mmCIF file of C-alpha atoms in Angstrom:
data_model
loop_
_atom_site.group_PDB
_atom_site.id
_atom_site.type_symbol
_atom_site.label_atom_id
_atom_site.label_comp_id
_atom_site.label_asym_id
_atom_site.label_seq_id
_atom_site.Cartn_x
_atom_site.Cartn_y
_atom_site.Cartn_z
ATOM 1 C CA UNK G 19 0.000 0.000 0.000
ATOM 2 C CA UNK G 20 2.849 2.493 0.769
ATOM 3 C CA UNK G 21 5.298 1.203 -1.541
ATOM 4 C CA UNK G 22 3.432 0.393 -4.255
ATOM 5 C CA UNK G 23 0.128 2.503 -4.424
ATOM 6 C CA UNK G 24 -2.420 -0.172 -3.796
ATOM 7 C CA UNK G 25 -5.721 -0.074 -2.515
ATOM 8 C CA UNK G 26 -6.323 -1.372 1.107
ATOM 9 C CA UNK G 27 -9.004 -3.641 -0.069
ATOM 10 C CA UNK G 28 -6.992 -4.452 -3.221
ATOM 11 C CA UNK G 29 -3.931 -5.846 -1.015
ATOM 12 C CA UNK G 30 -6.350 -8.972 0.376
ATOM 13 C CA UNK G 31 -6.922 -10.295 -3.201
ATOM 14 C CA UNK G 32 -3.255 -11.369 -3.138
ATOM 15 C CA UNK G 33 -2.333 -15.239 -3.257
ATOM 16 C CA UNK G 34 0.189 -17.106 -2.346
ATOM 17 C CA UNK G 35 1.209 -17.427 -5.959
ATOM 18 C CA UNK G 36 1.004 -14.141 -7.001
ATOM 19 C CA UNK G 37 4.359 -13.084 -5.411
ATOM 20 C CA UNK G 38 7.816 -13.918 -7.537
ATOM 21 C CA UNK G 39 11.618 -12.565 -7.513
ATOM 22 C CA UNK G 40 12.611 -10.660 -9.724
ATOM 23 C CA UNK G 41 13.960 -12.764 -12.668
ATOM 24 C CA UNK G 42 17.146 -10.282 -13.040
ATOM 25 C CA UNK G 43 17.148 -9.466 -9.213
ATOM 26 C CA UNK G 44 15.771 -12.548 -7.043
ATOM 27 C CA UNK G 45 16.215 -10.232 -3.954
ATOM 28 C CA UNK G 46 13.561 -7.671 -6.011
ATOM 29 C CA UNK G 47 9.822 -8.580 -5.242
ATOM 30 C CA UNK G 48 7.535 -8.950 -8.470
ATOM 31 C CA UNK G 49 3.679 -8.742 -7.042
ATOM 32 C CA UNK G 50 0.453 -9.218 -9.326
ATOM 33 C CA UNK G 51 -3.024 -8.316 -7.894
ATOM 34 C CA UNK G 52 -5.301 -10.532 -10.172
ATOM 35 C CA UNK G 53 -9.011 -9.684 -10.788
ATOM 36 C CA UNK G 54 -10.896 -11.541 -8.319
ATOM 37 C CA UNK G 55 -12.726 -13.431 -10.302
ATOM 38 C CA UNK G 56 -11.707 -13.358 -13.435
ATOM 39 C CA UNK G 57 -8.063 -13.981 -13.448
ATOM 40 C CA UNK G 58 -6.015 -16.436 -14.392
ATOM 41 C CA UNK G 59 -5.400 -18.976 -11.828
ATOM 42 C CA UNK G 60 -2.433 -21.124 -10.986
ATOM 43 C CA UNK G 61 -1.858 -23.865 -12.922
ATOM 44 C CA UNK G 62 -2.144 -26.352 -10.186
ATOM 45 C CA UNK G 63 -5.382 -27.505 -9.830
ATOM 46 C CA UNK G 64 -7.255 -29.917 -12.880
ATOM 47 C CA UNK G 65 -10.980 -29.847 -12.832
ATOM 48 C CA UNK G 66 -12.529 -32.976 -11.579
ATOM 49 C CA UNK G 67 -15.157 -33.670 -14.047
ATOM 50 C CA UNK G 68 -12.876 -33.062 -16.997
ATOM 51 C CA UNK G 69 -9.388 -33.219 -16.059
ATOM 52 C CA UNK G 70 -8.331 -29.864 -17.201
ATOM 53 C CA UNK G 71 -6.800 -27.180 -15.653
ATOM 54 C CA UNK G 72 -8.920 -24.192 -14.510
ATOM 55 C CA UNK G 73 -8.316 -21.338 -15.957
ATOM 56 C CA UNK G 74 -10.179 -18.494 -14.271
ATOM 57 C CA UNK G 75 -10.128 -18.008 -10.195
ATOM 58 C CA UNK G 76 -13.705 -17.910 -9.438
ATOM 59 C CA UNK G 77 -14.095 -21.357 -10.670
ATOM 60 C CA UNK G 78 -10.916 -22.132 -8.923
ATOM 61 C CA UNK G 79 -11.754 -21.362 -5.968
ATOM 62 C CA UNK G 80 -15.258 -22.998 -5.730
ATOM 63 C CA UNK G 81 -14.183 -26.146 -7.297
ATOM 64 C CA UNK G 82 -10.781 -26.240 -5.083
ATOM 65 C CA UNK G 83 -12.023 -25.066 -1.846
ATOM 66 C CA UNK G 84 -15.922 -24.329 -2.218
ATOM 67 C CA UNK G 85 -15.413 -20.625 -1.693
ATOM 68 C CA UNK G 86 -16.348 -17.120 -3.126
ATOM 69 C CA UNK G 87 -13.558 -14.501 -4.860
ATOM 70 C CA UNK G 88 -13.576 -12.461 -1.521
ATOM 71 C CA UNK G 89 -15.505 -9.451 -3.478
ATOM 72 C CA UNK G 90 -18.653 -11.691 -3.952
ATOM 73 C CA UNK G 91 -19.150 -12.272 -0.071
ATOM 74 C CA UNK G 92 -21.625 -9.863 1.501
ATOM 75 C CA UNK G 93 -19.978 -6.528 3.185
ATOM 76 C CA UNK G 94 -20.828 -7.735 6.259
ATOM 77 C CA UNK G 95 -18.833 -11.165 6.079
ATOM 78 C CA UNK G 96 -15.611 -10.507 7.808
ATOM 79 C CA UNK G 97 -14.197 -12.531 3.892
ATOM 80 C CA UNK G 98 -15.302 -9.563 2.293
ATOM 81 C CA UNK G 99 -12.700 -7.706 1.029
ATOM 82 C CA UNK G 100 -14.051 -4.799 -2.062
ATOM 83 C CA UNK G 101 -12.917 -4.452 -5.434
ATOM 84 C CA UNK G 102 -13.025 -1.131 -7.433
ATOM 85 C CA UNK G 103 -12.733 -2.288 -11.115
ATOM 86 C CA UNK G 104 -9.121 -0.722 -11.169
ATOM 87 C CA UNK G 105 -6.771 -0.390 -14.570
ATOM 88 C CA UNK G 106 -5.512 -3.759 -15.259
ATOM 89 C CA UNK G 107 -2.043 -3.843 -16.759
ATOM 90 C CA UNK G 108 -2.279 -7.200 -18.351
ATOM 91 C CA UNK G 109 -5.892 -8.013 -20.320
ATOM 92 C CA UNK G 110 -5.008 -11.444 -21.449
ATOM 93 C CA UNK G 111 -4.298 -12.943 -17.538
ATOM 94 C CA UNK G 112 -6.222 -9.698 -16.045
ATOM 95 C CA UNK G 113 -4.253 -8.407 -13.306
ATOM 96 C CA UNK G 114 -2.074 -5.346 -11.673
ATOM 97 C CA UNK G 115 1.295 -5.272 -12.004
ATOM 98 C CA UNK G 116 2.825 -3.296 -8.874
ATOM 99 C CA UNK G 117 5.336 -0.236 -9.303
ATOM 100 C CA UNK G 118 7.283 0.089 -6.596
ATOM 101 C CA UNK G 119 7.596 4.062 -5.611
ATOM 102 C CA UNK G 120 10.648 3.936 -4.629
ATOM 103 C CA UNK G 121 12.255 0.639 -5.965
ATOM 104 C CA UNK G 122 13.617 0.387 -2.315
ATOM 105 C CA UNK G 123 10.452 -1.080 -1.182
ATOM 106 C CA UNK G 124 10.752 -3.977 -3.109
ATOM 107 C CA UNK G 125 13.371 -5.030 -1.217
ATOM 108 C CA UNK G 126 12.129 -4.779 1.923
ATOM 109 C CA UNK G 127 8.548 -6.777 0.420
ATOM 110 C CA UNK G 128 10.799 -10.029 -0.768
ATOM 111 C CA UNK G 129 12.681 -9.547 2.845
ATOM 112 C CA UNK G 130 9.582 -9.549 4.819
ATOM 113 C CA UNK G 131 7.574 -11.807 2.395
ATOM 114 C CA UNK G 132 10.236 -14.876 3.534
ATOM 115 C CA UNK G 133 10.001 -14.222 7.021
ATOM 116 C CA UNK G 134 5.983 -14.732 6.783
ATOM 117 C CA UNK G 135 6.051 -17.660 4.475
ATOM 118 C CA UNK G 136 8.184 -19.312 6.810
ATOM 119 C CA UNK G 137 5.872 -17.999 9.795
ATOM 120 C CA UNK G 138 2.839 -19.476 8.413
ATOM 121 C CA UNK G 139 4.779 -23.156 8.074
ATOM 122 C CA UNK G 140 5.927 -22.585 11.439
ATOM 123 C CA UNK G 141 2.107 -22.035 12.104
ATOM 124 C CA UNK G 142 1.239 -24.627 10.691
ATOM 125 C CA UNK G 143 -0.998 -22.778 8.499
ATOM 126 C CA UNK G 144 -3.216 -25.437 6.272
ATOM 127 C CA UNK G 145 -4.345 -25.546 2.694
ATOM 128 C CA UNK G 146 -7.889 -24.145 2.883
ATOM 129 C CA UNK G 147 -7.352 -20.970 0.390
ATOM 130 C CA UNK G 148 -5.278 -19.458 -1.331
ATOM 131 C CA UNK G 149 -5.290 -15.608 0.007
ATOM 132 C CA UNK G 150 -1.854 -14.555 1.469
ATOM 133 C CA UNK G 151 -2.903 -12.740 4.582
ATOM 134 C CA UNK G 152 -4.238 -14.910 6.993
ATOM 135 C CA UNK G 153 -5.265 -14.913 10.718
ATOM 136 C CA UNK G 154 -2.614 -15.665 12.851
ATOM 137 C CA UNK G 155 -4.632 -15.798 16.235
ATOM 138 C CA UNK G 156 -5.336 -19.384 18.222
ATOM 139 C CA UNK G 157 -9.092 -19.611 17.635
ATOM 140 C CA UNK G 158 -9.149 -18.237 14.157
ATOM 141 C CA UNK G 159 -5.517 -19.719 12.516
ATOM 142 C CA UNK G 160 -5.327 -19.833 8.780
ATOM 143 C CA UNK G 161 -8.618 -18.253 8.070
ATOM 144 C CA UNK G 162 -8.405 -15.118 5.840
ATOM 145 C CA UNK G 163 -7.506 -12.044 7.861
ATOM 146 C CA UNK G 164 -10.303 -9.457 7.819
ATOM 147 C CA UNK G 165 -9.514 -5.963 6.127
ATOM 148 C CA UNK G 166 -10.683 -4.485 9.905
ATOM 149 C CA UNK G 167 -7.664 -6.833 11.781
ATOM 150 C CA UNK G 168 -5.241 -5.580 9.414
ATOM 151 C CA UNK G 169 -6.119 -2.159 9.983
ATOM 152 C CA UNK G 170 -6.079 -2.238 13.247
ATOM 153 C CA UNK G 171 -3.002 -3.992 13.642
ATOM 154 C CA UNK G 172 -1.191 -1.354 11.399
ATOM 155 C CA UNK G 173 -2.191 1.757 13.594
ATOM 156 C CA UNK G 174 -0.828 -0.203 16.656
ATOM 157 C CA UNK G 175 2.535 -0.788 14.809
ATOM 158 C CA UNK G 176 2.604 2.893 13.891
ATOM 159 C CA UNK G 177 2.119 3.974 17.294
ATOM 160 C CA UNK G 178 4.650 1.339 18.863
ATOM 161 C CA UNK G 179 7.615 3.345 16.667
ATOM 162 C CA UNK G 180 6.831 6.329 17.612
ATOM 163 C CA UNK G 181 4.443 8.094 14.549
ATOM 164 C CA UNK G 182 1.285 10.029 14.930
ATOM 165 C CA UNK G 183 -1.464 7.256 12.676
ATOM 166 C CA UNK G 184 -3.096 10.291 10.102
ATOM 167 C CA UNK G 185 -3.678 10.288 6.826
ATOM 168 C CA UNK G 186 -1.719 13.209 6.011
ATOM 169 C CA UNK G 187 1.713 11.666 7.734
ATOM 170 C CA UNK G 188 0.979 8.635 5.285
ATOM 171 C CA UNK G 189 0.640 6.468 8.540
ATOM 172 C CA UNK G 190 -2.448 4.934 7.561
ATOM 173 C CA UNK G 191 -3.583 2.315 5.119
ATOM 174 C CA UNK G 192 -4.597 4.603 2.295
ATOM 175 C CA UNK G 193 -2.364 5.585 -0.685
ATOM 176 C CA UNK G 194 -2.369 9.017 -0.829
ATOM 177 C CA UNK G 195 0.652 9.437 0.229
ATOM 178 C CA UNK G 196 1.968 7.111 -2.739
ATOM 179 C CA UNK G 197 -0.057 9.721 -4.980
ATOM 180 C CA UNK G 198 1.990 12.432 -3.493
ATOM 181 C CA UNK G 199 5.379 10.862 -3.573
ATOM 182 C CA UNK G 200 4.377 10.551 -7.482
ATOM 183 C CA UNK G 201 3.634 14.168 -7.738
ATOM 184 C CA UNK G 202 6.682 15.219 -5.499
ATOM 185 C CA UNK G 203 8.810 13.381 -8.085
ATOM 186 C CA UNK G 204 7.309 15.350 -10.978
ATOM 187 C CA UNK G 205 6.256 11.781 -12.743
ATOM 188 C CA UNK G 206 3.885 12.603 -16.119
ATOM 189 C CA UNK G 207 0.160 11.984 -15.881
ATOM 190 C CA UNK G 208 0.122 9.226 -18.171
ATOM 191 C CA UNK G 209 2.866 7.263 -15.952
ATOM 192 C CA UNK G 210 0.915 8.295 -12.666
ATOM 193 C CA UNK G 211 -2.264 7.026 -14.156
ATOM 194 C CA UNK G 212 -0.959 3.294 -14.780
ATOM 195 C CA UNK G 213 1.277 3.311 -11.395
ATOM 196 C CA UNK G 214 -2.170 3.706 -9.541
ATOM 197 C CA UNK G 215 -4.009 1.496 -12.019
ATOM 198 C CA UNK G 216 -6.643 4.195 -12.905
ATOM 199 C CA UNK G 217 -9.188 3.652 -15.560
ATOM 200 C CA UNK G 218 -9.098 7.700 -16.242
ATOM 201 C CA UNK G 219 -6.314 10.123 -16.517
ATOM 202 C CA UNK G 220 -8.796 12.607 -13.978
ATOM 203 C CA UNK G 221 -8.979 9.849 -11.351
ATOM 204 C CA UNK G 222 -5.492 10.804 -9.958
ATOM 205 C CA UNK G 223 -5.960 14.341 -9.475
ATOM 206 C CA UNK G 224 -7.436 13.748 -5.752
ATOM 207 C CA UNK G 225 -4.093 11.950 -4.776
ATOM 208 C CA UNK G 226 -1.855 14.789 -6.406
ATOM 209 C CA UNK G 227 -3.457 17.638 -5.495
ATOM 210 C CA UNK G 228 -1.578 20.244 -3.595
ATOM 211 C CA UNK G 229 -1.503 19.978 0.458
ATOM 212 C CA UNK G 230 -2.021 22.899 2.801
ATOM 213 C CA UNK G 231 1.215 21.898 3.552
ATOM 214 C CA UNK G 232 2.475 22.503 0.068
ATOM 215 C CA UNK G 233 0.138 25.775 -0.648
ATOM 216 C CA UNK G 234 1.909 26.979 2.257
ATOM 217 C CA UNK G 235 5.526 26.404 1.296
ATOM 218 C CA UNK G 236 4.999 27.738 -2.002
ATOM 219 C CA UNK G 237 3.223 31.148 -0.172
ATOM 220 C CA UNK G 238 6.253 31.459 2.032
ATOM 221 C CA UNK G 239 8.559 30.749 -0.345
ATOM 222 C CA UNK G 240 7.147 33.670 -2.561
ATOM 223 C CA UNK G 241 7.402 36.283 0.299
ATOM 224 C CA UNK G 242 10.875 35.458 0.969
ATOM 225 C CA UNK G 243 11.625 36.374 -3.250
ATOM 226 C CA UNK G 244 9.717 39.459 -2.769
ATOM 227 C CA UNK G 245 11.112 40.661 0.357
ATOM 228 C CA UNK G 246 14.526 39.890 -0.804
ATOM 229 C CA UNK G 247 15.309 41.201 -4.222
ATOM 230 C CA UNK G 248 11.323 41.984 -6.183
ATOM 231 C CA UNK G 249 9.063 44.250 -5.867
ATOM 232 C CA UNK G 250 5.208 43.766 -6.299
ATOM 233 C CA UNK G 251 4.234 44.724 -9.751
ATOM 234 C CA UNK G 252 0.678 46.643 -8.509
ATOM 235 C CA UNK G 253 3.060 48.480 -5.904
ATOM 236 C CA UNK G 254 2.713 51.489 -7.697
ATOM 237 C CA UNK G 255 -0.662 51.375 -8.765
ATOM 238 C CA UNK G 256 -1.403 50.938 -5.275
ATOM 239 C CA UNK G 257 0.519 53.848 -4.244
ATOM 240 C CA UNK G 258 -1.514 56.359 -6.218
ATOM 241 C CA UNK G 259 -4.676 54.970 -5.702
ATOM 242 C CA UNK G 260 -3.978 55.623 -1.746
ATOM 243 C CA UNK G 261 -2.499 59.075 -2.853
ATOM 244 C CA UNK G 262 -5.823 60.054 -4.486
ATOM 245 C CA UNK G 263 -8.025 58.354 -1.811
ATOM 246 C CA UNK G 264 -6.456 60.363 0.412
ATOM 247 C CA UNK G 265 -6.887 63.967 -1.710
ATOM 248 C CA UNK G 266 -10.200 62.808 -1.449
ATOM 249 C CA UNK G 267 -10.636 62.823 1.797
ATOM 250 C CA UNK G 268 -8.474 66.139 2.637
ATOM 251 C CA UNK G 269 -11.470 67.741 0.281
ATOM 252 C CA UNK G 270 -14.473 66.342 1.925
ATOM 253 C CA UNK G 271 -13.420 67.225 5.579
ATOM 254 C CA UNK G 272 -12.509 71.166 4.182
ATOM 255 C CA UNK G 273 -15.746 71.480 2.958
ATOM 256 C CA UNK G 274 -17.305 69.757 5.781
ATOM 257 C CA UNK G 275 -15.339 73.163 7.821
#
């Protein structure tokens, strides 16, 4: 979500499979986001009645494990996890490739992503789905985490460093910040638009627009040319217009006498 501009709900769609090194750089995470339902699923799994492989993950998954993509399951199922018809980046196997902001983050993904396969075999974890984040507590292990446990969790490891959880410190789940990063780094429209996997050019606008923060910087920074070496164009406009205003009112206040 911070590194690479996803969606909170987006980020539960993952599987197992859907994470691979970097075929130039093992240490560099690759991660695909497939459509819930209609991507292509791993070639693993033969269907029953005609001994082919499956080729699409909402048949996958009922015919594997008798479930639902997790966007099909009423919003008040704890499975539920939403899915905003984002820019796909491949149409044939329909999913999201994503772009690390900065590449740095990749890194840290594959690093991390190790540590919690090897947790979840450590766990114990068995083979009742495929989604990557799973429940980790005693009376709920293996079963796919809820989007509210992961939230939670996240402002509680925020706090235990030391960070303020807000939205405009980029210590919560949403991307914005990623949209800003991409602004801050003056990256074209077009590239911004497939980095956040929007269908529309306009959709990015609300990540990139300016902060108060920014508005602010830019004010100040202003002033400080003006006081230093410019002078207001309208300064001498301004001038006169108070020299006459003030005429003005020399005249009304003698004939007042």
């Amino acid at each position: 979500m911070h590194g690479g501009g996803l969606r909170h709900s987006e980020v539960f769609h993952l599987w197992v499979q859907d994470v691979y090194p970097d075929h130039e750089d093992p240490n560099l995470a690759v991660v695909r986001i497939y459509h819930p339902s209609e991507g292509k699923a791993p070639q693993d799994f033969k269907n029953p009645t005609t001994g082919k492989y499956i080729t699409d993950r909402e048949s996958y998954l009922l015919l594997k494990y008798g479930l639902l993509p997790r966007n099909m399951y009423s919003a008040q199922d704890k499975r539920f996890a939403g899915w905003k018809e984002p820019r796909l980046d491949n149409d044939e196997n329909k999913y999201m490739h994503v772009y690390w902001l900065s590449k740095e983050w990749g890194y840290i993904f594959m690093y991390v992503w190790k540590m919690y396969m090897a947790k979840m075999l450590r766990d114990g974890i068995k083979d009742t789905h495929p989604f990557a984040f799973v429940s980790h507590s005693p009376k709920t292990l293996g079963e796919m985490m809820p989007l509210r446990t992961q939230r939670e969790s996240h402002e509680k490891a925020v706090k235990m460093i030391g960070l303020t959880v807000g939205k405009k410190d980029g210590t919560t789940p949403h991307r914005h910040v990623y949209g800003q990063r991409l602004k801050n780094a003056n990256i074209p429209d077009r590239i911004k638009q497939i980095a956040m996997h929007h269908k529309s050019i306009e959709s990015q606008k609300v990540y990139t627009e300016p902060t108060v923060a920014d508005v602010t910087a830019s004010l100040n920074n202003a002033t400080a040319s003006l006081d230093n070496d410019c002078v207001i164009p309208m300064q001498t406009e301004i001038d006169a217009w108070m020299n006459e205003e003030t005429k003005q009112q020399n005249r009304y206040r003698y004939r007042r006498k």
